[in-house]
């Protein structure tokens, strides 16, 4: 899996949120294991 594919996958899972300069990670959706 390349970087672009990984980013698209994480977007579909709702892990990224739009930000002014790109995107950020929703810390509440990060797995803690």
Coordinates of N, CA and C in Angstrom, one line a residue:
X1 N 0.9 -1.2 0.0 CA 0.0 0.0 0.0 C 0.9 1.2 0.0
X2 N 0.7 2.1 -0.9 CA 1.5 3.4 -1.0 C 0.8 4.4 -0.1
X3 N 1.5 5.6 0.0 CA 1.0 6.6 0.9 C -0.3 7.2 0.5
X4 N -0.5 7.4 -0.8 CA -1.8 8.0 -1.2 C -3.0 7.0 -0.9
X5 N -2.7 5.7 -1.2 CA -3.8 4.7 -0.9 C -4.1 4.7 0.6
X6 N -3.0 4.8 1.4 CA -3.2 4.8 2.9 C -4.1 6.0 3.3
X7 N -3.7 7.1 2.8 CA -4.5 8.4 3.2 C -5.9 8.2 2.8
X8 N -6.2 7.8 1.6 CA -7.6 7.6 1.1 C -8.3 6.6 2.0
X9 N -7.7 5.5 2.4 CA -8.3 4.5 3.3 C -8.6 5.1 4.6
X10 N -7.7 5.9 5.2 CA -8.0 6.5 6.5 C -9.1 7.6 6.4
X11 N -9.1 8.3 5.3 CA -10.2 9.3 5.1 C -11.5 8.6 5.1
X12 N -11.6 7.4 4.4 CA -12.9 6.7 4.3 C -13.3 6.2 5.7
X13 N -12.3 5.9 6.5 CA -12.6 5.4 7.9 C -13.0 6.5 8.8
X14 N -12.8 7.8 8.4 CA -13.2 8.9 9.2 C -12.1 9.3 10.2
X15 N -10.8 8.9 9.9 CA -9.7 9.2 10.8 C -9.2 10.6 10.6
X16 N -9.4 11.2 9.4 CA -8.9 12.5 9.2 C -10.0 13.6 9.2
X17 N -9.7 14.8 9.7 CA -10.7 15.9 9.6 C -10.0 17.0 8.8
X18 N -10.8 17.7 8.1 CA -10.3 18.9 7.3 C -9.7 19.9 8.3
X19 N -8.6 20.5 7.8 CA -8.0 21.6 8.6 C -7.6 22.7 7.6
X20 N -7.2 23.9 8.1 CA -6.9 25.0 7.2 C -5.8 24.7 6.2
X21 N -4.8 24.0 6.7 CA -3.6 23.7 5.8 C -3.5 22.3 5.4
X22 N -4.6 21.5 5.3 CA -4.6 20.1 4.9 C -5.6 19.3 5.7
X23 N -5.1 18.4 6.5 CA -5.9 17.6 7.4 C -5.3 17.4 8.7
X24 N -6.0 16.9 9.6 CA -5.5 16.5 10.9 C -6.2 15.2 11.4
X25 N -5.7 14.6 12.4 CA -6.2 13.3 12.9 C -7.1 13.6 14.0
X26 N -8.3 12.9 14.0 CA -9.2 13.0 15.1 C -8.7 12.1 16.2
X27 N -8.1 12.7 17.3 CA -7.4 11.9 18.3 C -8.4 10.9 19.0
X28 N -9.7 11.2 19.0 CA -10.6 10.3 19.7 C -10.8 9.0 18.9
X29 N -10.4 9.0 17.6 CA -10.5 7.8 16.8 C -9.3 7.0 16.6
X30 N -8.2 7.4 17.3 CA -6.9 6.7 17.2 C -7.0 5.5 18.2
X31 N -6.6 4.3 17.7 CA -6.6 3.1 18.5 C -5.4 3.2 19.5
X32 N -5.7 2.7 20.7 CA -4.7 2.8 21.8 C -3.9 1.5 22.1
X33 N -3.7 0.7 21.1 CA -3.0 -0.6 21.4 C -1.6 -0.6 21.0

